[in-house]
């Protein structure tokens, strides 16, 4: 286990370096930040000065080398636009996004698995079909469209919920959270639903598919025959069988929710890191883009690690790190 | 889910009551389009920042709603000779902490401006012409320039005066935290959250009189729909840059008031004339290369201008929030010519001109434009393309985000470029110099002339105007230059953007030509 | 009359027809495909030909007449494009983009996922770390880079979507395959010294398919929606050749202003398409799944 963790850590460093290099190339390919940062009325002297001030006058590889040296000592550079350390900017915004992602994920899991189980156990009933048909709605329409319709209905027409921003926050363990205040919850409700819809549908469908298979398998039939209660059969045997694909998708989706809540955040003006990322991309604020993606990769690595460990716990047949030695 | 929601709402209602009862403060929230990237007035020369800074800091010279220069921290100014300018400073002005404003603060500011570390767009452009400063008395200062610099007052209107006391050791982050953000302006810094909001409080001791708001919150609501929704749901009392799609509905709704004003921003087309061979994305209709660069022929340029139905664009695409353009600035501004009129929509005439120029059957090209930079930029590009198909020019449209577009446009990778230009100085001479003077980076001429248009006569007039201190004579020179350029269709002006603001009926905003959104312009109605 | 012994195709047909919902879905899907294929024939206007559009006809409400005399049954958009024709043509592009990108992404993801799970060791590590990188790269950044480097176009959007999605499949496949690999039948196949490719594709693959099909049918919809989102961010298809997604995102800005038809009707078309695909796919999956055979 420990050896596995260490090996995984070594790989992660490699991933981070490769990732940062790819982002450097990518941003370089998109365009020249000076074009966007310098006031268009400025002359050539000013452009040259700005390029030098931001270190953009050096050759590409030299710029990357400067970044690597800084990164090794924990300095991911300063935002071109905000002149604040990129990491500080991101870490200031990340809790809001994580909270949003977390609430959305809890909604999706809390509703998705029970509904999926229900649809899987009673596939031919009206309710089963209704759940399945309804779940299609969740991913048929683009997020931005659904978001605006939510605002139209709940903020503009009914006036129940605020249309933008995060609302009042409370400090819990040094982090500001908003789901503990009424104002915060009101602000959180719509963006979280908007973000949860797709995951909810996906989870309903995965759970249903897994359940349908599981109930037909011998060990479940056997457990039923033994006279185990319906609750126990579902809770232990069925659920266990369907968890692997579900855990995978949850892992994937949690990561993608955190990383790419961009659209939801911009519609609801949620002050999270997704909005920071898209603004940084629009401005080609390279230090922020690079630092942001490094933070996200790190998050992914951690999530994937946890997911892999979960596999081995959920299903002893899966050995950590694969069965490399056997062939 | 629904129950928790209801519970939350009930709790909200209970909590909300006492809060509302105690809040006798006169508060206002304003939805902005773009993020404020810094509270350091000398860090980033960017319109949204410059607009925000005017609340907390003040320049020596201010601009009114029409960008006319008016006294700010200086009460008067005059040119002593071609190379020196005398400024009289306002007396009895105090910074937010109570310390007095003196000539030392001006001298300190001029020293700080070119030396802000990591500045992505420096204000040194404005202070660079000043080579020497002479303090005459505590309220009189003389600026010396090496060459005649006619734009000095206009340039100084962009430079905020900071306190020497607080600015001496301050860096940008000290301004962002509020520690050094102590100015003389009508509002005091309260809070700055990057990419989210800026909160200001009234400066009750302001020399220009008290403002009607105790607290002003500026929220960044970049998404246009989100901005409108925030107004409709009452989360903010004013928004800037109302999306044209929503103008019709808002203007009919009795709960809201809409104000607008023609701005200093022109939407125009640069036609790539860098080479005698055809520019990129311009070919014969069969896809084969053309013999020469059609854009070098003034008749082709004129035909492309005449083919555009500017009224249709203003009416249909811009929902009447655009004014067809004939030059680089609306003709109320300095240096504009009343003789110039927007090119008349005349597809038949355009076809004839094309035939005369040797393209009786037209040619093929791609219109390149941004899709997130100017108001309805991608829609304008499409409409223009429609007009060209009607004069036999096969036209494709490719739009892209600004971050990709400008790098490529500056490199000359496009043929037909749709662009925009805001004249911050409010006088046409500087725009002619940037956009149409022959490109010469060393001399600072034609720095944004992406088409590489070149006209010796025009260059001469621009240079002459730039060294003529006398306003009357200079204006005549600039007008003549503009007429020469426009009659040669040096570029194709499309329209001037009309900036829009929407407020609740209970509020009233005085619109501005510089597209700035200032709390100082927002008053309670009545 | 038909003999009692049914061929596999007949059995498939009767099993499929068991669900009336699925049959309805199939009907709609066939209709939609027909519309997509026949779009140039049945559309009142060619919405991609700028010469046929007139900005003076823009934003007309459903049923209004054009300056030239025709009627726009579903109204027009901000360029004077007939919405009905726009939807017909848009269906074509959206379906094409959604299906092409899902098929390519699935194929790539499947191969990498299976290979990673089957071989394990450094192969697995390498592939999964690439997957990690890929999954952390935001779609918008990939689309932007491709736009800057390759320019705009349908093929570029498909490349962007495949790049974004393949890793997702790779990870899903790998996790199922890891479980399957340990099962007796794979061991047995190995012991029998069957070729590795044969073990992977003939034995491992079919048993990993069910969860994958779920993800894939959802992802066709997701791909279409993602294309719409990229368009919304200004990174999608050329604006003169709108897909359903682009129509929706163009109309999006008119939602608050009451000109609902510009995004409502394309939205309905998209909804119907995706519902039909999924109803059919749900039934197919249930029939084809070896583990659900009664």
CSV table of C-alpha atoms in Angstrom, one decimal, chain B residues 223 225 228-229 232 245-246 249 309 312 315-317 319 371 376 378-383 385-387 389-390 395-401 403-404 408, chain C residues 49-60 78-81 144 147-148 151-152 232-235 238-240 250 252-259:
chain,number,residue,atom,x,y,z
B,223,UNK,CA,-22.6,37.4,-18.8
B,225,UNK,CA,-28.1,37.6,-19.6
B,228,UNK,CA,-30.1,41.7,-17.1
B,229,UNK,CA,-31.5,39.0,-14.8
B,232,UNK,CA,-35.0,42.3,-13.3
B,245,UNK,CA,-31.7,41.8,-27.3
B,246,UNK,CA,-33.3,43.1,-24.1
B,249,UNK,CA,-38.5,44.8,-23.6
B,309,UNK,CA,-26.5,49.1,-45.5
B,312,UNK,CA,-30.2,48.2,-41.5
B,315,UNK,CA,-31.8,49.3,-36.9
B,316,UNK,CA,-32.0,45.6,-37.0
B,317,UNK,CA,-28.7,44.2,-35.6
B,319,UNK,CA,-31.8,47.7,-32.1
B,371,UNK,CA,-17.3,37.4,-31.2
B,376,UNK,CA,-23.0,42.3,-31.4
B,378,UNK,CA,-20.5,38.5,-34.7
B,379,UNK,CA,-23.9,39.6,-35.9
B,380,UNK,CA,-22.5,42.7,-37.6
B,381,UNK,CA,-20.0,40.4,-39.4
B,382,UNK,CA,-22.8,38.2,-40.7
B,383,UNK,CA,-24.9,41.1,-41.8
B,385,UNK,CA,-21.4,39.4,-45.4
B,386,UNK,CA,-25.1,39.3,-46.5
B,387,UNK,CA,-24.6,42.7,-48.2
B,389,UNK,CA,-23.2,38.5,-51.5
B,390,UNK,CA,-25.6,41.0,-53.1
B,395,UNK,CA,-18.3,36.2,-48.5
B,396,UNK,CA,-17.6,33.8,-45.7
B,397,UNK,CA,-17.6,34.7,-42.1
B,398,UNK,CA,-15.2,33.6,-39.4
B,399,UNK,CA,-15.5,34.9,-35.9
B,400,UNK,CA,-13.4,34.1,-32.9
B,401,UNK,CA,-12.7,35.2,-29.4
B,403,UNK,CA,-7.6,36.4,-27.5
B,404,UNK,CA,-7.1,34.5,-30.7
B,408,UNK,CA,-3.6,37.1,-35.8
C,49,UNK,CA,-26.6,30.7,-48.0
C,50,UNK,CA,-26.1,34.3,-46.9
C,51,UNK,CA,-27.6,35.5,-50.2
C,52,UNK,CA,-30.9,34.0,-49.2
C,53,UNK,CA,-31.0,35.7,-45.9
C,54,UNK,CA,-32.2,39.3,-45.4
C,55,UNK,CA,-31.3,41.1,-42.1
C,56,UNK,CA,-34.5,43.2,-42.7
C,57,UNK,CA,-36.5,40.0,-42.0
C,58,UNK,CA,-34.7,39.4,-38.7
C,59,UNK,CA,-36.5,38.4,-35.5
C,60,UNK,CA,-39.9,37.9,-37.0
C,78,UNK,CA,-31.3,37.8,-35.7
C,79,UNK,CA,-30.0,37.4,-39.2
C,80,UNK,CA,-33.4,36.8,-40.8
C,81,UNK,CA,-32.8,33.1,-41.0
C,144,UNK,CA,-9.5,27.4,-28.2
C,147,UNK,CA,-9.4,27.0,-33.1
C,148,UNK,CA,-6.1,29.1,-33.0
C,151,UNK,CA,-9.2,27.3,-37.7
C,152,UNK,CA,-12.9,26.9,-37.6
C,232,UNK,CA,-22.1,29.7,-26.4
C,233,UNK,CA,-18.5,30.5,-25.5
C,234,UNK,CA,-17.7,31.6,-29.0
C,235,UNK,CA,-15.6,28.5,-29.9
C,238,UNK,CA,-18.9,28.9,-38.0
C,239,UNK,CA,-21.8,31.2,-37.1
C,240,UNK,CA,-23.1,31.2,-40.7
C,250,UNK,CA,-27.8,32.4,-30.4
C,252,UNK,CA,-30.3,32.3,-25.6
C,253,UNK,CA,-29.8,36.1,-25.5
C,254,UNK,CA,-33.4,36.7,-26.5
C,255,UNK,CA,-34.9,34.5,-23.8
C,256,UNK,CA,-35.4,37.3,-21.3
C,257,UNK,CA,-36.8,39.6,-24.0
C,258,UNK,CA,-39.7,37.5,-25.0
C,259,UNK,CA,-38.5,36.4,-28.4
